[in-house]
Amino acid sequence: MLNIRLICVGKLKEKFYLEACREYEKRLSTLCRLEILQLDEEPDRPGSLKKEAAAIRAAIPPGSYVIAMCIEGKTMSSEELAGTLNKLQSRGVSRICILIGSSRGLDEELKEEAGLRLSMSPMTFPHHLARVMVLEQVYRGLSI
């Protein structure tokens, strides 16, 4: 079974986002082993993205395929994401880490290290909604 670790910088506080995430965690429990890690967001100071990147790197298990969520990433349809997940599994990838940075994004070097830079849309969404959207798309991608 595929192992997916969603590494997020910042904690969800809003009840409606928490409930939506729990629903997708429940749905995904039959399709993969899902783990969600919430890392602390650094105060907005010079070097804060580098500190967050170091914490993210420490949470990525060796041998993981890394997907960095970023606005400048590649956009995919749900079907294309399903195909990408299927190809990764057929290549023997058993662990995927999906990175969601803080409200300031991800460190550029960390994005460059990722196997895939993925964008949900060129539109702007509330930062915490991204977690729900990623979980929904992973669920859809594994269900197609």
Short mmCIF file of N, CA and C in Angstrom, two decimals:
data_model
loop_
_atom_site.label_atom_id
_atom_site.label_comp_id
_atom_site.label_asym_id
_atom_site.label_seq_id
_atom_site.Cartn_x
_atom_site.Cartn_y
_atom_site.Cartn_z
N MET A 1 0.85 -1.18 0.00
CA MET A 1 0.00 0.00 0.00
C MET A 1 0.90 1.24 0.00
N LEU A 2 0.50 2.23 -0.75
CA LEU A 2 1.24 3.48 -0.87
C LEU A 2 1.21 4.24 0.44
N ASN A 3 2.36 4.77 0.84
CA ASN A 3 2.49 5.61 2.03
C ASN A 3 2.57 7.06 1.58
N ILE A 4 1.68 7.88 2.09
CA ILE A 4 1.69 9.30 1.76
C ILE A 4 1.83 10.10 3.04
N ARG A 5 2.84 10.95 3.06
CA ARG A 5 3.05 11.86 4.19
C ARG A 5 2.83 13.27 3.68
N LEU A 6 1.84 13.93 4.25
CA LEU A 6 1.56 15.32 3.93
C LEU A 6 2.24 16.16 5.00
N ILE A 7 3.23 16.94 4.58
CA ILE A 7 3.99 17.77 5.52
C ILE A 7 3.55 19.21 5.31
N CYS A 8 2.95 19.78 6.34
CA CYS A 8 2.36 21.12 6.27
C CYS A 8 3.02 22.04 7.28
N VAL A 9 3.32 23.25 6.86
CA VAL A 9 3.83 24.24 7.79
C VAL A 9 2.65 25.10 8.23
N GLY A 10 2.42 25.13 9.51
CA GLY A 10 1.29 25.86 10.08
C GLY A 10 0.21 24.90 10.54
N LYS A 11 -0.48 25.29 11.56
CA LYS A 11 -1.50 24.44 12.15
C LYS A 11 -2.90 24.91 11.75
N LEU A 12 -3.76 23.94 11.49
CA LEU A 12 -5.17 24.27 11.21
C LEU A 12 -5.87 24.58 12.53
N LYS A 13 -6.63 25.64 12.53
CA LYS A 13 -7.39 26.00 13.73
C LYS A 13 -8.89 26.03 13.45
N GLU A 14 -9.25 26.34 12.21
CA GLU A 14 -10.66 26.48 11.87
C GLU A 14 -11.34 25.11 11.86
N LYS A 15 -12.45 25.03 12.57
CA LYS A 15 -13.16 23.76 12.72
C LYS A 15 -13.58 23.18 11.38
N PHE A 16 -14.05 24.01 10.45
CA PHE A 16 -14.54 23.49 9.18
C PHE A 16 -13.41 22.90 8.34
N TYR A 17 -12.18 23.45 8.41
CA TYR A 17 -11.05 22.85 7.69
C TYR A 17 -10.65 21.53 8.36
N LEU A 18 -10.65 21.52 9.69
CA LEU A 18 -10.30 20.30 10.42
C LEU A 18 -11.28 19.17 10.09
N GLU A 19 -12.57 19.49 10.05
CA GLU A 19 -13.58 18.48 9.74
C GLU A 19 -13.42 17.96 8.31
N ALA A 20 -13.14 18.86 7.38
CA ALA A 20 -12.94 18.43 5.98
C ALA A 20 -11.73 17.52 5.88
N CYS A 21 -10.65 17.88 6.55
CA CYS A 21 -9.44 17.03 6.53
C CYS A 21 -9.72 15.66 7.12
N ARG A 22 -10.44 15.62 8.23
CA ARG A 22 -10.78 14.33 8.84
C ARG A 22 -11.59 13.45 7.89
N GLU A 23 -12.50 14.07 7.16
CA GLU A 23 -13.31 13.32 6.21
C GLU A 23 -12.43 12.69 5.12
N TYR A 24 -11.49 13.45 4.59
CA TYR A 24 -10.61 12.89 3.56
C TYR A 24 -9.63 11.89 4.14
N GLU A 25 -9.20 12.08 5.37
CA GLU A 25 -8.35 11.08 6.02
C GLU A 25 -9.10 9.75 6.11
N LYS A 26 -10.38 9.82 6.47
CA LYS A 26 -11.20 8.60 6.57
C LYS A 26 -11.33 7.95 5.20
N ARG A 27 -11.64 8.74 4.18
CA ARG A 27 -11.79 8.19 2.83
C ARG A 27 -10.49 7.58 2.32
N LEU A 28 -9.38 8.22 2.60
CA LEU A 28 -8.08 7.75 2.11
C LEU A 28 -7.58 6.52 2.87
N SER A 29 -8.13 6.24 4.03
CA SER A 29 -7.62 5.13 4.85
C SER A 29 -7.71 3.78 4.16
N THR A 30 -8.59 3.63 3.18
CA THR A 30 -8.70 2.36 2.45
C THR A 30 -7.82 2.34 1.20
N LEU A 31 -7.26 3.50 0.83
CA LEU A 31 -6.49 3.60 -0.42
C LEU A 31 -4.99 3.75 -0.20
N CYS A 32 -4.59 4.25 0.97
CA CYS A 32 -3.18 4.46 1.25
C CYS A 32 -2.99 4.60 2.75
N ARG A 33 -1.74 4.60 3.16
CA ARG A 33 -1.41 4.92 4.54
C ARG A 33 -1.06 6.41 4.56
N LEU A 34 -1.91 7.19 5.18
CA LEU A 34 -1.75 8.64 5.19
C LEU A 34 -1.27 9.10 6.55
N GLU A 35 -0.31 10.00 6.51
CA GLU A 35 0.17 10.64 7.73
C GLU A 35 0.25 12.14 7.44
N ILE A 36 -0.29 12.93 8.35
CA ILE A 36 -0.22 14.38 8.20
C ILE A 36 0.63 14.94 9.32
N LEU A 37 1.69 15.64 8.94
CA LEU A 37 2.56 16.29 9.91
C LEU A 37 2.36 17.79 9.82
N GLN A 38 2.15 18.41 10.96
CA GLN A 38 2.04 19.87 11.03
C GLN A 38 3.28 20.41 11.70
N LEU A 39 4.03 21.22 10.98
CA LEU A 39 5.23 21.83 11.53
C LEU A 39 4.93 23.28 11.91
N ASP A 40 5.68 23.79 12.87
CA ASP A 40 5.48 25.17 13.29
C ASP A 40 5.93 26.14 12.22
N GLU A 41 5.14 27.19 12.05
CA GLU A 41 5.50 28.27 11.13
C GLU A 41 6.44 29.22 11.86
N GLU A 42 7.52 29.57 11.20
CA GLU A 42 8.49 30.51 11.76
C GLU A 42 7.96 31.93 11.67
N PRO A 43 8.32 32.79 12.61
CA PRO A 43 7.96 34.21 12.49
C PRO A 43 8.55 34.78 11.20
N ASP A 44 7.87 35.76 10.64
CA ASP A 44 8.28 36.36 9.37
C ASP A 44 9.51 37.23 9.57
N ARG A 45 10.67 36.60 9.44
CA ARG A 45 11.97 37.26 9.57
C ARG A 45 12.87 36.76 8.46
N PRO A 46 13.96 37.48 8.21
CA PRO A 46 14.91 36.96 7.21
C PRO A 46 15.39 35.56 7.62
N GLY A 47 15.39 34.67 6.67
CA GLY A 47 15.85 33.30 6.92
C GLY A 47 14.77 32.36 7.43
N SER A 48 13.55 32.86 7.61
CA SER A 48 12.50 31.99 8.17
C SER A 48 12.14 30.84 7.23
N LEU A 49 12.12 31.08 5.91
CA LEU A 49 11.83 29.99 4.97
C LEU A 49 12.92 28.93 5.02
N LYS A 50 14.16 29.33 5.22
CA LYS A 50 15.28 28.37 5.33
C LYS A 50 15.08 27.49 6.57
N LYS A 51 14.65 28.09 7.68
CA LYS A 51 14.41 27.31 8.91
C LYS A 51 13.26 26.33 8.70
N GLU A 52 12.19 26.81 8.06
CA GLU A 52 11.07 25.91 7.78
C GLU A 52 11.51 24.79 6.86
N ALA A 53 12.34 25.10 5.87
CA ALA A 53 12.84 24.08 4.93
C ALA A 53 13.66 23.02 5.67
N ALA A 54 14.46 23.43 6.63
CA ALA A 54 15.26 22.47 7.40
C ALA A 54 14.34 21.52 8.17
N ALA A 55 13.28 22.05 8.76
CA ALA A 55 12.33 21.21 9.49
C ALA A 55 11.60 20.26 8.54
N ILE A 56 11.26 20.75 7.37
CA ILE A 56 10.59 19.90 6.38
C ILE A 56 11.52 18.78 5.94
N ARG A 57 12.76 19.13 5.61
CA ARG A 57 13.73 18.09 5.17
C ARG A 57 13.89 17.01 6.23
N ALA A 58 13.92 17.41 7.49
CA ALA A 58 14.08 16.44 8.58
C ALA A 58 12.87 15.50 8.67
N ALA A 59 11.72 15.91 8.14
CA ALA A 59 10.50 15.10 8.21
C ALA A 59 10.31 14.21 6.98
N ILE A 60 11.18 14.34 6.00
CA ILE A 60 11.05 13.54 4.77
C ILE A 60 11.87 12.26 4.93
N PRO A 61 11.22 11.11 4.95
CA PRO A 61 11.96 9.85 5.07
C PRO A 61 12.84 9.61 3.84
N PRO A 62 14.00 8.99 4.03
CA PRO A 62 14.87 8.68 2.89
C PRO A 62 14.13 7.85 1.85
N GLY A 63 14.41 8.13 0.59
CA GLY A 63 13.81 7.37 -0.50
C GLY A 63 12.42 7.83 -0.89
N SER A 64 11.92 8.89 -0.28
CA SER A 64 10.58 9.39 -0.60
C SER A 64 10.60 10.18 -1.91
N TYR A 65 9.52 10.07 -2.65
CA TYR A 65 9.31 10.92 -3.81
C TYR A 65 8.63 12.18 -3.26
N VAL A 66 9.18 13.33 -3.58
CA VAL A 66 8.71 14.59 -3.00
C VAL A 66 7.94 15.41 -4.03
N ILE A 67 6.76 15.85 -3.62
CA ILE A 67 5.93 16.75 -4.42
C ILE A 67 5.80 18.04 -3.63
N ALA A 68 6.27 19.14 -4.23
CA ALA A 68 6.20 20.45 -3.58
C ALA A 68 5.02 21.22 -4.18
N MET A 69 4.12 21.63 -3.33
CA MET A 69 2.99 22.44 -3.77
C MET A 69 3.45 23.89 -3.85
N CYS A 70 3.36 24.47 -5.06
CA CYS A 70 3.79 25.86 -5.24
C CYS A 70 3.08 26.45 -6.45
N ILE A 71 2.82 27.72 -6.39
CA ILE A 71 2.02 28.39 -7.42
C ILE A 71 2.65 28.29 -8.80
N GLU A 72 3.99 28.26 -8.86
CA GLU A 72 4.65 28.20 -10.17
C GLU A 72 4.82 26.77 -10.66
N GLY A 73 4.27 25.82 -9.93
CA GLY A 73 4.39 24.42 -10.33
C GLY A 73 3.51 24.08 -11.52
N LYS A 74 3.60 22.82 -11.90
CA LYS A 74 2.82 22.30 -13.03
C LYS A 74 1.37 22.12 -12.59
N THR A 75 0.45 22.50 -13.46
CA THR A 75 -0.95 22.22 -13.19
C THR A 75 -1.32 20.91 -13.89
N MET A 76 -2.18 20.15 -13.24
CA MET A 76 -2.62 18.86 -13.78
C MET A 76 -4.12 18.73 -13.56
N SER A 77 -4.73 18.00 -14.44
CA SER A 77 -6.11 17.61 -14.19
C SER A 77 -6.09 16.48 -13.16
N SER A 78 -7.24 16.17 -12.62
CA SER A 78 -7.34 15.06 -11.67
C SER A 78 -6.90 13.75 -12.32
N GLU A 79 -7.26 13.59 -13.59
CA GLU A 79 -6.87 12.37 -14.31
C GLU A 79 -5.35 12.30 -14.50
N GLU A 80 -4.73 13.46 -14.78
CA GLU A 80 -3.27 13.48 -14.93
C GLU A 80 -2.59 13.18 -13.61
N LEU A 81 -3.12 13.70 -12.51
CA LEU A 81 -2.55 13.38 -11.20
C LEU A 81 -2.70 11.90 -10.91
N ALA A 82 -3.85 11.34 -11.24
CA ALA A 82 -4.05 9.90 -11.05
C ALA A 82 -3.01 9.12 -11.84
N GLY A 83 -2.78 9.53 -13.09
CA GLY A 83 -1.77 8.87 -13.91
C GLY A 83 -0.37 9.00 -13.32
N THR A 84 -0.05 10.16 -12.78
CA THR A 84 1.26 10.37 -12.16
C THR A 84 1.43 9.47 -10.94
N LEU A 85 0.41 9.41 -10.10
CA LEU A 85 0.48 8.54 -8.91
C LEU A 85 0.62 7.07 -9.33
N ASN A 86 -0.12 6.68 -10.36
CA ASN A 86 -0.04 5.31 -10.85
C ASN A 86 1.35 4.99 -11.40
N LYS A 87 1.92 5.92 -12.18
CA LYS A 87 3.27 5.72 -12.73
C LYS A 87 4.30 5.61 -11.63
N LEU A 88 4.17 6.44 -10.60
CA LEU A 88 5.13 6.38 -9.49
C LEU A 88 5.06 5.01 -8.82
N GLN A 89 3.84 4.53 -8.57
CA GLN A 89 3.69 3.22 -7.94
C GLN A 89 4.24 2.10 -8.83
N SER A 90 4.01 2.19 -10.14
CA SER A 90 4.51 1.15 -11.04
C SER A 90 6.03 1.18 -11.15
N ARG A 91 6.64 2.33 -10.86
CA ARG A 91 8.11 2.44 -10.83
C ARG A 91 8.69 1.97 -9.49
N GLY A 92 7.81 1.56 -8.57
CA GLY A 92 8.27 1.04 -7.29
C GLY A 92 8.31 2.07 -6.18
N VAL A 93 7.80 3.25 -6.43
CA VAL A 93 7.75 4.26 -5.37
C VAL A 93 6.68 3.84 -4.36
N SER A 94 7.07 3.72 -3.10
CA SER A 94 6.11 3.32 -2.07
C SER A 94 5.85 4.42 -1.06
N ARG A 95 6.64 5.50 -1.11
CA ARG A 95 6.46 6.61 -0.17
C ARG A 95 6.51 7.93 -0.92
N ILE A 96 5.45 8.71 -0.75
CA ILE A 96 5.37 10.04 -1.35
C ILE A 96 5.20 11.05 -0.23
N CYS A 97 5.97 12.12 -0.29
CA CYS A 97 5.81 13.24 0.64
C CYS A 97 5.32 14.45 -0.16
N ILE A 98 4.23 15.01 0.29
CA ILE A 98 3.68 16.20 -0.33
C ILE A 98 3.91 17.37 0.63
N LEU A 99 4.52 18.42 0.11
CA LEU A 99 4.90 19.55 0.95
C LEU A 99 3.99 20.75 0.71
N ILE A 100 3.46 21.28 1.79
CA ILE A 100 2.70 22.52 1.76
C ILE A 100 3.41 23.48 2.70
N GLY A 101 3.94 24.55 2.14
CA GLY A 101 4.70 25.51 2.94
C GLY A 101 3.79 26.40 3.77
N SER A 102 4.43 27.34 4.41
CA SER A 102 3.71 28.31 5.23
C SER A 102 2.96 29.28 4.31
N SER A 103 2.32 30.27 4.90
CA SER A 103 1.61 31.28 4.10
C SER A 103 2.57 32.07 3.21
N ARG A 104 3.87 31.98 3.49
CA ARG A 104 4.89 32.62 2.65
C ARG A 104 5.44 31.67 1.60
N GLY A 105 4.97 30.45 1.57
CA GLY A 105 5.40 29.48 0.57
C GLY A 105 6.52 28.57 1.06
N LEU A 106 7.25 28.02 0.11
CA LEU A 106 8.36 27.11 0.39
C LEU A 106 9.67 27.75 -0.05
N ASP A 107 10.73 27.38 0.61
CA ASP A 107 12.07 27.81 0.24
C ASP A 107 12.39 27.34 -1.18
N GLU A 108 13.02 28.20 -1.97
CA GLU A 108 13.30 27.90 -3.38
C GLU A 108 14.17 26.65 -3.52
N GLU A 109 15.19 26.50 -2.70
CA GLU A 109 16.06 25.31 -2.80
C GLU A 109 15.28 24.03 -2.52
N LEU A 110 14.37 24.09 -1.58
CA LEU A 110 13.55 22.92 -1.27
C LEU A 110 12.67 22.55 -2.46
N LYS A 111 12.09 23.56 -3.12
CA LYS A 111 11.27 23.29 -4.31
C LYS A 111 12.12 22.67 -5.41
N GLU A 112 13.35 23.12 -5.57
CA GLU A 112 14.23 22.58 -6.60
C GLU A 112 14.58 21.12 -6.34
N GLU A 113 14.60 20.71 -5.09
CA GLU A 113 14.92 19.33 -4.72
C GLU A 113 13.77 18.37 -4.97
N ALA A 114 12.58 18.89 -5.12
CA ALA A 114 11.39 18.04 -5.28
C ALA A 114 11.38 17.34 -6.63
N GLY A 115 10.80 16.15 -6.66
CA GLY A 115 10.63 15.42 -7.92
C GLY A 115 9.57 16.04 -8.80
N LEU A 116 8.62 16.73 -8.18
CA LEU A 116 7.53 17.38 -8.91
C LEU A 116 7.12 18.63 -8.17
N ARG A 117 7.02 19.72 -8.92
CA ARG A 117 6.41 20.96 -8.40
C ARG A 117 5.00 20.98 -8.94
N LEU A 118 4.03 21.04 -8.06
CA LEU A 118 2.64 20.94 -8.45
C LEU A 118 1.88 22.18 -7.99
N SER A 119 1.06 22.72 -8.87
CA SER A 119 0.21 23.87 -8.55
C SER A 119 -1.24 23.45 -8.63
N MET A 120 -2.02 23.88 -7.65
CA MET A 120 -3.45 23.60 -7.69
C MET A 120 -4.14 24.49 -8.72
N SER A 121 -3.63 25.71 -8.87
CA SER A 121 -4.27 26.68 -9.74
C SER A 121 -3.46 27.97 -9.71
N PRO A 122 -3.55 28.78 -10.75
CA PRO A 122 -2.92 30.10 -10.66
C PRO A 122 -3.73 31.06 -9.78
N MET A 123 -4.91 30.64 -9.37
CA MET A 123 -5.74 31.47 -8.48
C MET A 123 -5.17 31.44 -7.06
N THR A 124 -5.55 32.43 -6.26
CA THR A 124 -5.14 32.49 -4.87
C THR A 124 -6.26 31.94 -3.99
N PHE A 125 -5.90 31.04 -3.07
CA PHE A 125 -6.85 30.46 -2.13
C PHE A 125 -6.33 30.69 -0.72
N PRO A 126 -7.21 30.60 0.29
CA PRO A 126 -6.72 30.66 1.66
C PRO A 126 -5.70 29.55 1.89
N HIS A 127 -4.63 29.88 2.58
CA HIS A 127 -3.53 28.93 2.76
C HIS A 127 -4.00 27.59 3.33
N HIS A 128 -4.83 27.61 4.34
CA HIS A 128 -5.24 26.35 4.97
C HIS A 128 -6.20 25.54 4.11
N LEU A 129 -6.85 26.18 3.17
CA LEU A 129 -7.71 25.45 2.25
C LEU A 129 -6.88 24.53 1.35
N ALA A 130 -5.62 24.89 1.12
CA ALA A 130 -4.74 24.06 0.28
C ALA A 130 -4.65 22.64 0.82
N ARG A 131 -4.61 22.48 2.13
CA ARG A 131 -4.52 21.14 2.71
C ARG A 131 -5.73 20.31 2.35
N VAL A 132 -6.90 20.90 2.46
CA VAL A 132 -8.13 20.19 2.11
C VAL A 132 -8.13 19.85 0.62
N MET A 133 -7.73 20.81 -0.20
CA MET A 133 -7.71 20.60 -1.65
C MET A 133 -6.73 19.50 -2.04
N VAL A 134 -5.56 19.47 -1.42
CA VAL A 134 -4.57 18.43 -1.73
C VAL A 134 -5.12 17.07 -1.32
N LEU A 135 -5.69 16.97 -0.13
CA LEU A 135 -6.25 15.69 0.31
C LEU A 135 -7.36 15.23 -0.64
N GLU A 136 -8.20 16.16 -1.07
CA GLU A 136 -9.28 15.80 -1.99
C GLU A 136 -8.71 15.29 -3.31
N GLN A 137 -7.69 15.95 -3.82
CA GLN A 137 -7.12 15.54 -5.10
C GLN A 137 -6.35 14.22 -4.99
N VAL A 138 -5.69 13.98 -3.87
CA VAL A 138 -5.04 12.67 -3.66
C VAL A 138 -6.11 11.59 -3.61
N TYR A 139 -7.19 11.86 -2.89
CA TYR A 139 -8.28 10.89 -2.83
C TYR A 139 -8.83 10.61 -4.23
N ARG A 140 -9.09 11.66 -4.98
CA ARG A 140 -9.60 11.50 -6.35
C ARG A 140 -8.58 10.77 -7.21
N GLY A 141 -7.30 11.16 -7.08
CA GLY A 141 -6.25 10.54 -7.89
C GLY A 141 -6.09 9.06 -7.62
N LEU A 142 -6.26 8.64 -6.37
CA LEU A 142 -6.15 7.22 -6.04
C LEU A 142 -7.44 6.45 -6.33
N SER A 143 -8.54 7.17 -6.50
CA SER A 143 -9.82 6.53 -6.77
C SER A 143 -10.10 6.33 -8.26
N ILE A 144 -9.48 7.17 -9.10
CA ILE A 144 -9.75 7.10 -10.55
C ILE A 144 -9.18 5.81 -11.11
#
